Amino acid sequence: MSTPRIDPDPLSPLNQMQRYLVHEFIDDYQDGLLSRRDLTAKIGYIAGGAAAATAILTRFGLDIDTAEAQEASATPQTSGPQSPISVPADDPAVSGADITFPSGGGDYTAYEARPAAAATPTDATPAANGSGLVLVCHENRGLTDHIRDVARRLAKVGYVACAVDLLSPEGGTAANNPDAIPGILTSGDINRHVQAFSDAISFYQQQGDSFSQRVGMVGFCFGGGITWRTTTQEDRLKAAVLGVYSDDPGDFANEGRGDLEAALKSAGITYRINIYPGTQHAFNNDTGQRYNEEQALAAWSDTLAWFAQYLV
């Protein structure tokens, strides 16, 4: 009697972060935000080739050979920021520059945004100029113009923001194929990203700036996962956690959120989990199709209030 053949799960070779991105990209495809070609390319870079990508898509019930209509209906990203709090690169209240710092035996680049020396903080600012250092972790697309904008928004209200380019060892975001970037970011030892942020803190503290003694961090999508990891390993971050989540049951970022909250409570960590109604994954990104202005502004206000309370 022969033993039935059991096909291996094509997701099993992938790490947690890679599986998360696979779910995200499939959701994007089903919502018309990714073309069939882009979906296959992105998952192929993560999984190790077109055959692996096809196996994964088949597991999710997607027949890419008969999905030609999706190719034509994929909606492109918008051309620029839509948020009313977007801060242009030439805003006189902000000083932005690319910096380098050592990490992992080489140099990492980052976009730094500071309140300009002569600038007066806006009425919405929670604290004075140089009131703290906020690390910014980008999405799975790398260090984009949107993330640079986010850093400037933090500088506009008084913080020094450092948005690290986690693709620095590969030559930086601009030097890489956009389809390959998610696979690069999630392959190998993901703790290299945590180390990069830890080394960024050391870089600032070695300069003796007082703001570097008060360190916070914010991350988006993939960057949220890296922020969680950094929080568990870097004790120089202020130990108070604000989680920002959509209320979409199909958002894979919500998977295991209950277990996460139970762990935070058990560890005695000061935390709050905010769920924003009527939102989908990546609702803060105002260059994307899922941007929800009302809830993105509410989440931003909540984040600044959290920093004002705990980043002191």
Short mmCIF file of C-alpha atoms in Angstrom, two decimals:
data_model
loop_
_atom_site.label_atom_id
_atom_site.label_comp_id
_atom_site.label_asym_id
_atom_site.label_seq_id
_atom_site.Cartn_x
_atom_site.Cartn_y
_atom_site.Cartn_z
CA MET A 1 0.00 0.00 0.00
CA SER A 2 1.51 3.29 -1.05
CA THR A 3 1.73 6.33 1.19
CA PRO A 4 -0.18 9.34 -0.14
CA ARG A 5 2.12 12.09 -1.36
CA ILE A 6 1.83 15.27 0.72
CA ASP A 7 2.88 18.43 -1.11
CA PRO A 8 4.94 20.75 1.09
CA ASP A 9 3.51 24.12 2.00
CA PRO A 10 5.28 26.63 -0.31
CA LEU A 11 5.14 29.20 2.50
CA SER A 12 7.09 27.01 4.94
CA PRO A 13 10.57 28.11 3.74
CA LEU A 14 9.66 31.75 4.31
CA ASN A 15 10.26 33.65 7.53
CA GLN A 16 7.51 35.50 9.38
CA MET A 17 8.17 38.83 7.70
CA GLN A 18 8.22 37.25 4.23
CA ARG A 19 4.89 35.52 4.84
CA TYR A 20 3.47 38.83 6.00
CA LEU A 21 4.52 40.50 2.73
CA VAL A 22 3.11 37.66 0.63
CA HIS A 23 -0.30 38.20 2.22
CA GLU A 24 0.02 41.96 1.74
CA PHE A 25 0.87 41.68 -1.95
CA ILE A 26 -1.93 39.21 -2.61
CA ASP A 27 -4.37 41.60 -0.95
CA ASP A 28 -2.97 44.43 -3.10
CA TYR A 29 -3.47 42.32 -6.23
CA GLN A 30 -7.01 41.34 -5.33
CA ASP A 31 -7.85 44.99 -4.66
CA GLY A 32 -6.47 46.01 -8.04
CA LEU A 33 -3.42 47.81 -6.67
CA LEU A 34 -0.86 45.44 -8.21
CA SER A 35 -0.70 44.03 -11.71
CA ARG A 36 -0.29 40.30 -12.28
CA ARG A 37 3.28 40.90 -13.43
CA ASP A 38 4.18 42.95 -10.38
CA LEU A 39 2.59 40.43 -8.02
CA THR A 40 4.53 37.54 -9.54
CA ALA A 41 7.78 39.52 -9.61
CA LYS A 42 7.57 40.68 -6.00
CA ILE A 43 6.69 37.26 -4.61
CA GLY A 44 9.28 35.65 -6.88
CA TYR A 45 12.05 37.79 -5.38
CA ILE A 46 10.85 36.87 -1.88
CA ALA A 47 10.38 33.15 -2.50
CA GLY A 48 13.35 32.52 -4.76
CA GLY A 49 11.98 32.45 -8.30
CA ALA A 50 8.96 32.30 -10.58
CA ALA A 51 8.22 28.62 -9.85
CA ALA A 52 8.09 29.28 -6.11
CA ALA A 53 5.87 32.31 -6.70
CA THR A 54 3.49 30.25 -8.83
CA ALA A 55 3.27 27.58 -6.12
CA ILE A 56 2.44 30.19 -3.49
CA LEU A 57 -0.20 31.85 -5.65
CA THR A 58 -1.75 28.47 -6.44
CA ARG A 59 -1.94 27.74 -2.71
CA PHE A 60 -4.01 30.91 -2.35
CA GLY A 61 -6.29 29.86 -5.18
CA LEU A 62 -4.95 32.36 -7.69
CA ASP A 63 -4.63 31.19 -11.28
CA ILE A 64 -2.31 33.80 -12.70
CA ASP A 65 -2.59 32.37 -16.21
CA THR A 66 -6.29 33.33 -16.40
CA ALA A 67 -6.08 36.66 -14.59
CA GLU A 68 -5.36 38.89 -17.57
CA ALA A 69 -8.16 41.28 -16.63
CA GLN A 70 -6.39 42.12 -13.42
CA GLU A 71 -3.38 43.34 -15.38
CA ALA A 72 -5.43 46.05 -17.04
CA SER A 73 -7.29 47.09 -13.88
CA ALA A 74 -4.30 47.56 -11.57
CA THR A 75 -4.40 51.07 -10.14
CA PRO A 76 -1.09 52.96 -10.02
CA GLN A 77 0.18 54.87 -7.02
CA THR A 78 -0.73 58.55 -6.94
CA SER A 79 1.91 60.96 -8.17
CA GLY A 80 2.48 62.95 -4.99
CA PRO A 81 1.45 63.58 -1.39
CA GLN A 82 -2.22 64.22 -0.64
CA SER A 83 -1.96 64.94 3.09
CA PRO A 84 -2.65 68.49 4.30
CA ILE A 85 0.25 68.10 6.75
CA SER A 86 2.78 67.17 4.07
CA VAL A 87 6.01 69.15 4.48
CA PRO A 88 7.91 69.99 1.26
CA ALA A 89 11.68 69.63 1.15
CA ASP A 90 12.14 73.39 0.86
CA ASP A 91 10.03 74.29 3.90
CA PRO A 92 12.03 76.99 5.76
CA ALA A 93 11.03 75.55 9.15
CA VAL A 94 12.88 72.31 8.44
CA SER A 95 16.47 71.43 7.64
CA GLY A 96 16.81 68.10 5.78
CA ALA A 97 19.97 66.30 4.71
CA ASP A 98 21.32 62.84 3.90
CA ILE A 99 23.74 61.57 6.55
CA THR A 100 25.89 58.47 7.02
CA PHE A 101 26.73 56.46 10.11
CA PRO A 102 28.64 53.21 10.69
CA SER A 103 26.81 49.89 11.12
CA GLY A 104 27.51 46.28 10.28
CA GLY A 105 31.07 46.90 9.16
CA GLY A 106 30.05 49.54 6.63
CA ASP A 107 28.18 52.81 6.27
CA TYR A 108 24.43 53.29 6.35
CA THR A 109 22.73 56.31 4.88
CA ALA A 110 19.71 58.03 6.37
CA TYR A 111 17.58 61.08 5.77
CA GLU A 112 17.74 63.43 8.72
CA ALA A 113 15.22 66.21 9.29
CA ARG A 114 15.69 68.82 12.03
CA PRO A 115 13.85 71.96 13.01
CA ALA A 116 15.66 74.80 11.23
CA ALA A 117 17.81 76.87 13.60
CA ALA A 118 15.78 80.02 13.07
CA ALA A 119 12.40 78.32 12.87
CA THR A 120 9.67 78.74 15.47
CA PRO A 121 7.70 75.55 16.19
CA THR A 122 4.06 75.58 15.10
CA ASP A 123 1.21 75.83 17.59
CA ALA A 124 0.72 72.07 17.26
CA THR A 125 4.24 71.27 18.39
CA PRO A 126 4.30 69.09 21.53
CA ALA A 127 7.71 70.26 22.71
CA ALA A 128 10.59 72.57 21.95
CA ASN A 129 13.12 72.29 19.12
CA GLY A 130 15.42 69.30 19.51
CA SER A 131 13.04 67.82 22.07
CA GLY A 132 13.89 64.26 21.15
CA LEU A 133 15.19 61.88 18.49
CA VAL A 134 12.60 59.90 16.53
CA LEU A 135 13.79 57.02 14.38
CA VAL A 136 11.65 56.36 11.30
CA CYS A 137 11.42 52.92 9.70
CA HIS A 138 10.20 52.82 6.11
CA GLU A 139 7.77 50.46 4.42
CA ASN A 140 8.78 47.53 2.20
CA ARG A 141 9.48 49.97 -0.65
CA GLY A 142 12.58 51.40 1.02
CA LEU A 143 13.40 55.02 1.78
CA THR A 144 10.86 56.77 -0.45
CA ASP A 145 9.92 60.43 -0.81
CA HIS A 146 6.87 59.70 1.35
CA ILE A 147 9.03 58.54 4.27
CA ARG A 148 11.26 61.59 3.88
CA ASP A 149 8.08 63.66 4.09
CA VAL A 150 7.12 61.86 7.32
CA ALA A 151 10.54 62.72 8.77
CA ARG A 152 10.00 66.39 7.89
CA ARG A 153 6.57 66.31 9.54
CA LEU A 154 8.26 65.24 12.76
CA ALA A 155 10.88 67.98 12.41
CA LYS A 156 8.15 70.54 11.79
CA VAL A 157 6.77 69.87 15.27
CA GLY A 158 10.14 69.96 16.98
CA TYR A 159 11.83 66.56 16.76
CA VAL A 160 15.04 65.44 15.12
CA ALA A 161 13.95 62.62 12.79
CA CYS A 162 16.25 59.97 11.33
CA ALA A 163 14.83 57.79 8.52
CA VAL A 164 17.37 55.02 7.94
CA ASP A 165 17.74 53.49 4.47
CA LEU A 166 17.79 49.78 5.33
CA LEU A 167 18.98 48.98 1.80
CA SER A 168 22.28 50.77 2.43
CA PRO A 169 24.35 47.55 2.26
CA GLU A 170 22.88 46.96 -1.21
CA GLY A 171 23.70 50.47 -2.42
CA GLY A 172 20.56 52.22 -1.18
CA THR A 173 16.91 52.28 -2.21
CA ALA A 174 17.45 54.14 -5.49
CA ALA A 175 20.02 51.61 -6.69
CA ASN A 176 17.66 48.62 -6.51
CA ASN A 177 14.85 47.19 -8.61
CA PRO A 178 11.61 48.17 -6.81
CA ASP A 179 10.21 44.65 -7.28
CA ALA A 180 13.29 43.17 -5.59
CA ILE A 181 13.32 45.49 -2.58
CA PRO A 182 10.79 43.59 -0.40
CA GLY A 183 12.75 40.36 -0.91
CA ILE A 184 16.05 42.06 -0.05
CA LEU A 185 14.64 43.58 3.12
CA THR A 186 13.22 40.30 4.41
CA SER A 187 15.98 37.87 3.44
CA GLY A 188 18.85 36.80 5.67
CA ASP A 189 19.08 38.00 9.25
CA ILE A 190 16.39 40.62 9.74
CA ASN A 191 18.06 41.65 12.98
CA ARG A 192 20.53 43.60 10.86
CA HIS A 193 17.79 46.21 10.61
CA VAL A 194 17.47 46.37 14.38
CA GLN A 195 21.23 46.78 14.63
CA ALA A 196 21.16 49.64 12.14
CA PHE A 197 18.70 51.57 14.28
CA SER A 198 20.68 50.83 17.44
CA ASP A 199 23.81 52.11 15.72
CA ALA A 200 21.94 55.24 14.63
CA ILE A 201 21.16 55.97 18.28
CA SER A 202 24.83 55.47 19.19
CA PHE A 203 25.87 57.77 16.36
CA TYR A 204 23.78 60.62 17.74
CA GLN A 205 24.69 59.99 21.36
CA GLN A 206 28.40 60.02 20.53
CA GLN A 207 27.92 63.56 19.23
CA GLY A 208 26.70 64.62 22.66
CA ASP A 209 23.42 66.16 21.54
CA SER A 210 21.00 66.29 24.48
CA PHE A 211 18.00 65.33 22.34
CA SER A 212 19.56 61.91 21.70
CA GLN A 213 18.90 60.92 25.32
CA ARG A 214 15.16 60.82 24.53
CA VAL A 215 14.62 58.33 21.72
CA GLY A 216 11.37 57.22 20.13
CA MET A 217 10.62 55.25 16.99
CA VAL A 218 7.84 55.00 14.44
CA GLY A 219 7.43 52.52 11.61
CA PHE A 220 4.92 51.82 8.86
CA CYS A 221 3.75 48.40 7.58
CA PHE A 222 7.01 46.40 7.24
CA GLY A 223 8.56 49.20 9.28
CA GLY A 224 6.04 48.57 12.03
CA GLY A 225 7.34 45.02 12.34
CA ILE A 226 10.91 46.25 12.57
CA THR A 227 9.85 48.81 15.17
CA TRP A 228 8.32 46.05 17.30
CA ARG A 229 11.55 44.05 17.05
CA THR A 230 13.70 47.05 17.90
CA THR A 231 11.53 47.80 20.92
CA THR A 232 12.22 44.35 22.33
CA GLN A 233 16.00 44.61 21.85
CA GLU A 234 16.93 48.27 22.30
CA ASP A 235 16.51 49.53 25.86
CA ARG A 236 17.37 53.11 24.91
CA LEU A 237 13.92 53.46 23.37
CA LYS A 238 11.36 54.90 25.77
CA ALA A 239 9.29 51.94 27.04
CA ALA A 240 5.80 53.01 26.07
CA VAL A 241 4.17 51.49 22.99
CA LEU A 242 1.39 52.87 20.79
CA GLY A 243 0.02 50.45 18.20
CA VAL A 244 -1.81 51.89 15.17
CA TYR A 245 -3.98 49.41 13.29
CA SER A 246 -6.71 49.35 10.66
CA ASP A 247 -10.07 47.78 11.49
CA ASP A 248 -10.00 45.67 8.31
CA PRO A 249 -10.38 41.97 9.28
CA GLY A 250 -8.59 41.09 6.05
CA ASP A 251 -5.49 43.09 7.02
CA PHE A 252 -2.84 40.48 7.80
CA ALA A 253 -1.14 42.98 10.11
CA ASN A 254 -3.98 42.27 12.55
CA GLU A 255 -3.05 38.58 12.72
CA GLY A 256 -2.09 37.72 16.29
CA ARG A 257 -2.81 41.21 17.59
CA GLY A 258 -4.63 39.76 20.60
CA ASP A 259 -1.63 37.63 21.54
CA LEU A 260 0.63 40.66 21.17
CA GLU A 261 -1.54 42.71 23.49
CA ALA A 262 -1.60 39.89 26.05
CA ALA A 263 2.21 39.72 25.95
CA LEU A 264 2.53 43.48 26.48
CA LYS A 265 0.15 43.33 29.40
CA SER A 266 1.95 40.34 30.94
CA ALA A 267 5.31 42.13 30.62
CA GLY A 268 3.99 45.21 32.38
CA ILE A 269 4.69 47.46 29.39
CA THR A 270 2.88 50.77 29.13
CA TYR A 271 0.94 50.47 25.88
CA ARG A 272 -2.18 51.37 23.96
CA ILE A 273 -3.58 49.75 20.83
CA ASN A 274 -5.59 52.12 18.62
CA ILE A 275 -7.87 50.75 15.88
CA TYR A 276 -9.07 53.28 13.32
CA PRO A 277 -12.53 52.73 11.79
CA GLY A 278 -13.14 52.45 8.09
CA THR A 279 -9.47 51.90 7.27
CA GLN A 280 -7.38 49.40 5.36
CA HIS A 281 -3.73 48.43 5.52
CA ALA A 282 -1.37 51.39 4.84
CA PHE A 283 -4.12 53.96 5.41
CA ASN A 284 -1.52 56.53 6.52
CA ASN A 285 0.38 56.56 3.22
CA ASP A 286 -1.02 59.55 1.37
CA THR A 287 0.69 58.52 -1.87
CA GLY A 288 -1.29 55.27 -1.99
CA GLN A 289 -4.82 54.26 -2.93
CA ARG A 290 -5.77 53.19 0.62
CA TYR A 291 -5.07 56.58 2.16
CA ASN A 292 -7.80 57.68 4.57
CA GLU A 293 -7.24 61.35 5.34
CA GLU A 294 -9.55 61.62 8.35
CA GLN A 295 -8.15 58.60 10.13
CA ALA A 296 -4.54 59.25 9.09
CA LEU A 297 -4.73 62.71 10.65
CA ALA A 298 -6.30 61.23 13.78
CA ALA A 299 -3.54 58.61 14.03
CA TRP A 300 -0.86 61.28 13.52
CA SER A 301 -2.37 63.45 16.24
CA ASP A 302 -2.51 60.46 18.58
CA THR A 303 1.13 59.63 17.81
CA LEU A 304 2.32 63.16 18.55
CA ALA A 305 0.35 63.21 21.79
CA TRP A 306 1.96 59.89 22.75
CA PHE A 307 5.44 61.24 22.08
CA ALA A 308 4.66 64.42 24.02
CA GLN A 309 3.65 62.31 27.00
CA TYR A 310 6.39 59.69 26.97
CA LEU A 311 9.34 61.09 25.00
CA VAL A 312 10.43 63.34 27.84
#
